[in-house]
């Protein structure tokens, strides 16, 4: 036992040493090549050599945060890739963009080395979740962020796994055909997709348990409410994962399936900050933290102390699988949070509750914000999409049941109105498009 503790401590020390070496290399490169950081760090780091004054990983706290707004301004100042470009333009092999946000998209450039790092980040997910050499994986993810779908399917192949790419354009009939013909064993998808797929399979006369799917690796939405349902329906295990648009995949559940491990020690340095004070948070079970990261080996679009605005709760500090460091459960984005009578509510939580409620309620909804405010004391007004037109006398009982379901789980009162899901409008974007949850009440 003692020996285990000593070797875990030694492992931690050598990991920190190697992270520090990578951090030095990254900061020197960033300072040398990026006008954005040269200007931003003026007075903090005057010469590249002073990067050596960052003697521990904690010393990075002397540098200022970087935000998405700064990157946007940087690209307006020097279009198209911005002042923060950290690699020669002719070394760029791919440019991805963020989608779904209003205004000008942000562009992210990658060099061959950057692509490799993103693939590595996916490989860490596959390893944590236990994808093996005999697995065949449908990559059915249309994931937000520039390093999502395309890279994941590529990474499967790069890691010598069999990948079956199936993007957002794949119809449910085609998806079912892939399952029947190719007999995949793993599906990587958005968290709420397996329950929809199960329903479609049943409508096609196929028992989800008969398909041979043994594992789902899911992300993009809260898992807590749906994990049990999916595992029961499919007889398969569900692993949660989380990526950050600007960086690739950083978190994934191990075989224990009990909170996500940080799986990217050689890809980014992760900081856990208190969302109120913005200082390093105490790492204790139950603490809410904001995730801030620094790339360790990124060339074209290096980010230093990047504020993700992703909030997470620490669920454990150790794991029997041997991985060290805190395990987390994501709880939403700080800029998506609304407060109703003091209760914090995240749109992603509302969506999960609609999914667990089931038909005819769909996952499509809007939150009406009084005068666009994020803090208020009136009930939370929701417009919820239905999959069919209800008889008039069925509306009130359904509304009462749904409002009770939401109140019990959100700890806040809601006022629900229904429309046919299709009428929520074609403007209603996918679940990762967070901004489209809100509508100002008129
Ligand atoms: Zn573990």
PDB file of C-alpha atoms in Angstrom, residues 201-307:
ATOM      1  CA  UNK A 201     -35.133   0.506 -33.933  1.00  0.00           C
ATOM      2  CA  UNK A 202     -38.238  -0.673 -32.105  1.00  0.00           C
ATOM      3  CA  UNK A 203     -40.429   0.990 -34.727  1.00  0.00           C
ATOM      4  CA  UNK A 204     -38.457  -1.006 -37.319  1.00  0.00           C
ATOM      5  CA  UNK A 205     -39.171  -4.180 -35.347  1.00  0.00           C
ATOM      6  CA  UNK A 206     -35.650  -4.555 -33.939  1.00  0.00           C
ATOM      7  CA  UNK A 207     -34.872  -5.063 -30.241  1.00  0.00           C
ATOM      8  CA  UNK A 208     -31.938  -2.752 -29.359  1.00  0.00           C
ATOM      9  CA  UNK A 209     -30.547  -5.505 -27.119  1.00  0.00           C
ATOM     10  CA  UNK A 210     -30.263  -7.818 -30.115  1.00  0.00           C
ATOM     11  CA  UNK A 211     -27.960  -5.495 -32.064  1.00  0.00           C
ATOM     12  CA  UNK A 212     -24.690  -6.406 -30.355  1.00  0.00           C
ATOM     13  CA  UNK A 213     -23.947  -2.807 -29.352  1.00  0.00           C
ATOM     14  CA  UNK A 214     -21.962  -3.180 -26.142  1.00  0.00           C
ATOM     15  CA  UNK A 215     -20.890   0.365 -25.497  1.00  0.00           C
ATOM     16  CA  UNK A 216     -21.886   3.964 -26.064  1.00  0.00           C
ATOM     17  CA  UNK A 217     -19.432   6.808 -25.688  1.00  0.00           C
ATOM     18  CA  UNK A 218     -21.495   9.942 -25.380  1.00  0.00           C
ATOM     19  CA  UNK A 219     -21.037  13.650 -24.855  1.00  0.00           C
ATOM     20  CA  UNK A 220     -22.557  17.055 -25.311  1.00  0.00           C
ATOM     21  CA  UNK A 221     -25.397  16.765 -22.817  1.00  0.00           C
ATOM     22  CA  UNK A 222     -25.763  15.784 -19.143  1.00  0.00           C
ATOM     23  CA  UNK A 223     -25.631  12.042 -18.635  1.00  0.00           C
ATOM     24  CA  UNK A 224     -27.052  11.612 -15.160  1.00  0.00           C
ATOM     25  CA  UNK A 225     -30.732  11.344 -16.084  1.00  0.00           C
ATOM     26  CA  UNK A 226     -30.308   9.115 -19.142  1.00  0.00           C
ATOM     27  CA  UNK A 227     -27.471   6.696 -18.349  1.00  0.00           C
ATOM     28  CA  UNK A 228     -29.684   4.169 -16.558  1.00  0.00           C
ATOM     29  CA  UNK A 229     -32.360   4.351 -19.272  1.00  0.00           C
ATOM     30  CA  UNK A 230     -29.857   3.751 -22.071  1.00  0.00           C
ATOM     31  CA  UNK A 231     -28.095   0.889 -20.280  1.00  0.00           C
ATOM     32  CA  UNK A 232     -31.447  -0.780 -19.558  1.00  0.00           C
ATOM     33  CA  UNK A 233     -32.760  -0.312 -23.083  1.00  0.00           C
ATOM     34  CA  UNK A 234     -29.617  -1.497 -24.868  1.00  0.00           C
ATOM     35  CA  UNK A 235     -27.949  -3.810 -22.380  1.00  0.00           C
ATOM     36  CA  UNK A 236     -24.834  -1.724 -23.134  1.00  0.00           C
ATOM     37  CA  UNK A 237     -22.474   0.378 -21.053  1.00  0.00           C
ATOM     38  CA  UNK A 238     -22.498   4.158 -21.363  1.00  0.00           C
ATOM     39  CA  UNK A 239     -19.305   6.196 -21.015  1.00  0.00           C
ATOM     40  CA  UNK A 240     -19.382   9.946 -20.730  1.00  0.00           C
ATOM     41  CA  UNK A 241     -16.772  12.145 -22.414  1.00  0.00           C
ATOM     42  CA  UNK A 242     -16.190  15.840 -22.803  1.00  0.00           C
ATOM     43  CA  UNK A 243     -14.208  17.867 -25.253  1.00  0.00           C
ATOM     44  CA  UNK A 244     -13.567  21.534 -25.375  1.00  0.00           C
ATOM     45  CA  UNK A 245     -14.066  23.074 -28.766  1.00  0.00           C
ATOM     46  CA  UNK A 246     -10.731  24.818 -28.802  1.00  0.00           C
ATOM     47  CA  UNK A 247      -8.725  21.830 -27.698  1.00  0.00           C
ATOM     48  CA  UNK A 248     -10.090  18.400 -28.520  1.00  0.00           C
ATOM     49  CA  UNK A 249     -11.125  15.748 -26.023  1.00  0.00           C
ATOM     50  CA  UNK A 250      -9.989  16.301 -22.459  1.00  0.00           C
ATOM     51  CA  UNK A 251     -12.251  14.240 -20.214  1.00  0.00           C
ATOM     52  CA  UNK A 252     -13.615  10.701 -20.295  1.00  0.00           C
ATOM     53  CA  UNK A 253     -14.983   8.023 -18.030  1.00  0.00           C
ATOM     54  CA  UNK A 254     -13.019   4.857 -17.336  1.00  0.00           C
ATOM     55  CA  UNK A 255     -14.525   1.393 -16.978  1.00  0.00           C
ATOM     56  CA  UNK A 256     -16.018   2.449 -13.608  1.00  0.00           C
ATOM     57  CA  UNK A 257     -18.333   4.936 -15.357  1.00  0.00           C
ATOM     58  CA  UNK A 258     -18.556   7.166 -12.331  1.00  0.00           C
ATOM     59  CA  UNK A 259     -17.390  10.659 -13.315  1.00  0.00           C
ATOM     60  CA  UNK A 260     -14.881  11.728 -15.935  1.00  0.00           C
ATOM     61  CA  UNK A 261     -11.121  11.688 -15.583  1.00  0.00           C
ATOM     62  CA  UNK A 262      -8.917  14.366 -17.035  1.00  0.00           C
ATOM     63  CA  UNK A 263      -7.186  12.327 -19.741  1.00  0.00           C
ATOM     64  CA  UNK A 264      -4.983  14.885 -21.436  1.00  0.00           C
ATOM     65  CA  UNK A 265      -1.963  15.448 -19.185  1.00  0.00           C
ATOM     66  CA  UNK A 266       0.386  15.634 -22.145  1.00  0.00           C
ATOM     67  CA  UNK A 267      -1.937  17.794 -24.215  1.00  0.00           C
ATOM     68  CA  UNK A 268      -3.025  20.630 -21.943  1.00  0.00           C
ATOM     69  CA  UNK A 269      -2.346  21.912 -18.452  1.00  0.00           C
ATOM     70  CA  UNK A 270      -5.705  22.117 -16.666  1.00  0.00           C
ATOM     71  CA  UNK A 271      -6.552  24.647 -13.979  1.00  0.00           C
ATOM     72  CA  UNK A 272      -9.640  24.493 -11.810  1.00  0.00           C
ATOM     73  CA  UNK A 273     -10.679  27.978 -10.768  1.00  0.00           C
ATOM     74  CA  UNK A 274     -13.352  29.297  -8.453  1.00  0.00           C
ATOM     75  CA  UNK A 275     -15.951  30.811 -10.834  1.00  0.00           C
ATOM     76  CA  UNK A 276     -16.514  33.757  -8.473  1.00  0.00           C
ATOM     77  CA  UNK A 277     -12.988  34.714  -7.406  1.00  0.00           C
ATOM     78  CA  UNK A 278     -11.222  33.346 -10.523  1.00  0.00           C
ATOM     79  CA  UNK A 279      -8.461  32.041  -8.228  1.00  0.00           C
ATOM     80  CA  UNK A 280      -7.371  28.404  -7.954  1.00  0.00           C
ATOM     81  CA  UNK A 281     -10.224  26.454  -6.351  1.00  0.00           C
ATOM     82  CA  UNK A 282      -9.878  24.099  -3.396  1.00  0.00           C
ATOM     83  CA  UNK A 283     -10.135  20.626  -4.888  1.00  0.00           C
ATOM     84  CA  UNK A 284     -12.750  18.944  -2.731  1.00  0.00           C
ATOM     85  CA  UNK A 285     -15.609  16.647  -3.580  1.00  0.00           C
ATOM     86  CA  UNK A 286     -18.686  18.759  -4.321  1.00  0.00           C
ATOM     87  CA  UNK A 287     -16.791  21.936  -5.278  1.00  0.00           C
ATOM     88  CA  UNK A 288     -17.951  23.757  -8.412  1.00  0.00           C
ATOM     89  CA  UNK A 289     -15.071  24.853 -10.618  1.00  0.00           C
ATOM     90  CA  UNK A 290     -14.561  26.552 -13.955  1.00  0.00           C
ATOM     91  CA  UNK A 291     -12.156  24.776 -16.292  1.00  0.00           C
ATOM     92  CA  UNK A 292      -9.240  26.808 -17.594  1.00  0.00           C
ATOM     93  CA  UNK A 293      -6.587  25.261 -19.794  1.00  0.00           C
ATOM     94  CA  UNK A 294      -3.259  25.956 -21.423  1.00  0.00           C
ATOM     95  CA  UNK A 295      -2.100  24.087 -24.496  1.00  0.00           C
ATOM     96  CA  UNK A 296       1.205  22.302 -24.084  1.00  0.00           C
ATOM     97  CA  UNK A 297       2.032  21.360 -27.659  1.00  0.00           C
ATOM     98  CA  UNK A 298      -0.076  23.497 -29.946  1.00  0.00           C
ATOM     99  CA  UNK A 299       1.461  25.349 -32.895  1.00  0.00           C
ATOM    100  CA  UNK A 300      -1.091  27.284 -34.940  1.00  0.00           C
ATOM    101  CA  UNK A 301      -3.651  28.400 -32.388  1.00  0.00           C
ATOM    102  CA  UNK A 302      -2.005  28.128 -28.981  1.00  0.00           C
ATOM    103  CA  UNK A 303      -4.144  29.138 -26.041  1.00  0.00           C
ATOM    104  CA  UNK A 304      -2.710  30.125 -22.687  1.00  0.00           C
ATOM    105  CA  UNK A 305      -4.939  30.159 -19.595  1.00  0.00           C
ATOM    106  CA  UNK A 306      -8.034  29.940 -21.768  1.00  0.00           C
ATOM    107  CA  UNK A 307     -11.287  30.433 -19.878  1.00  0.00           C
TER     108      UNK A 307
END
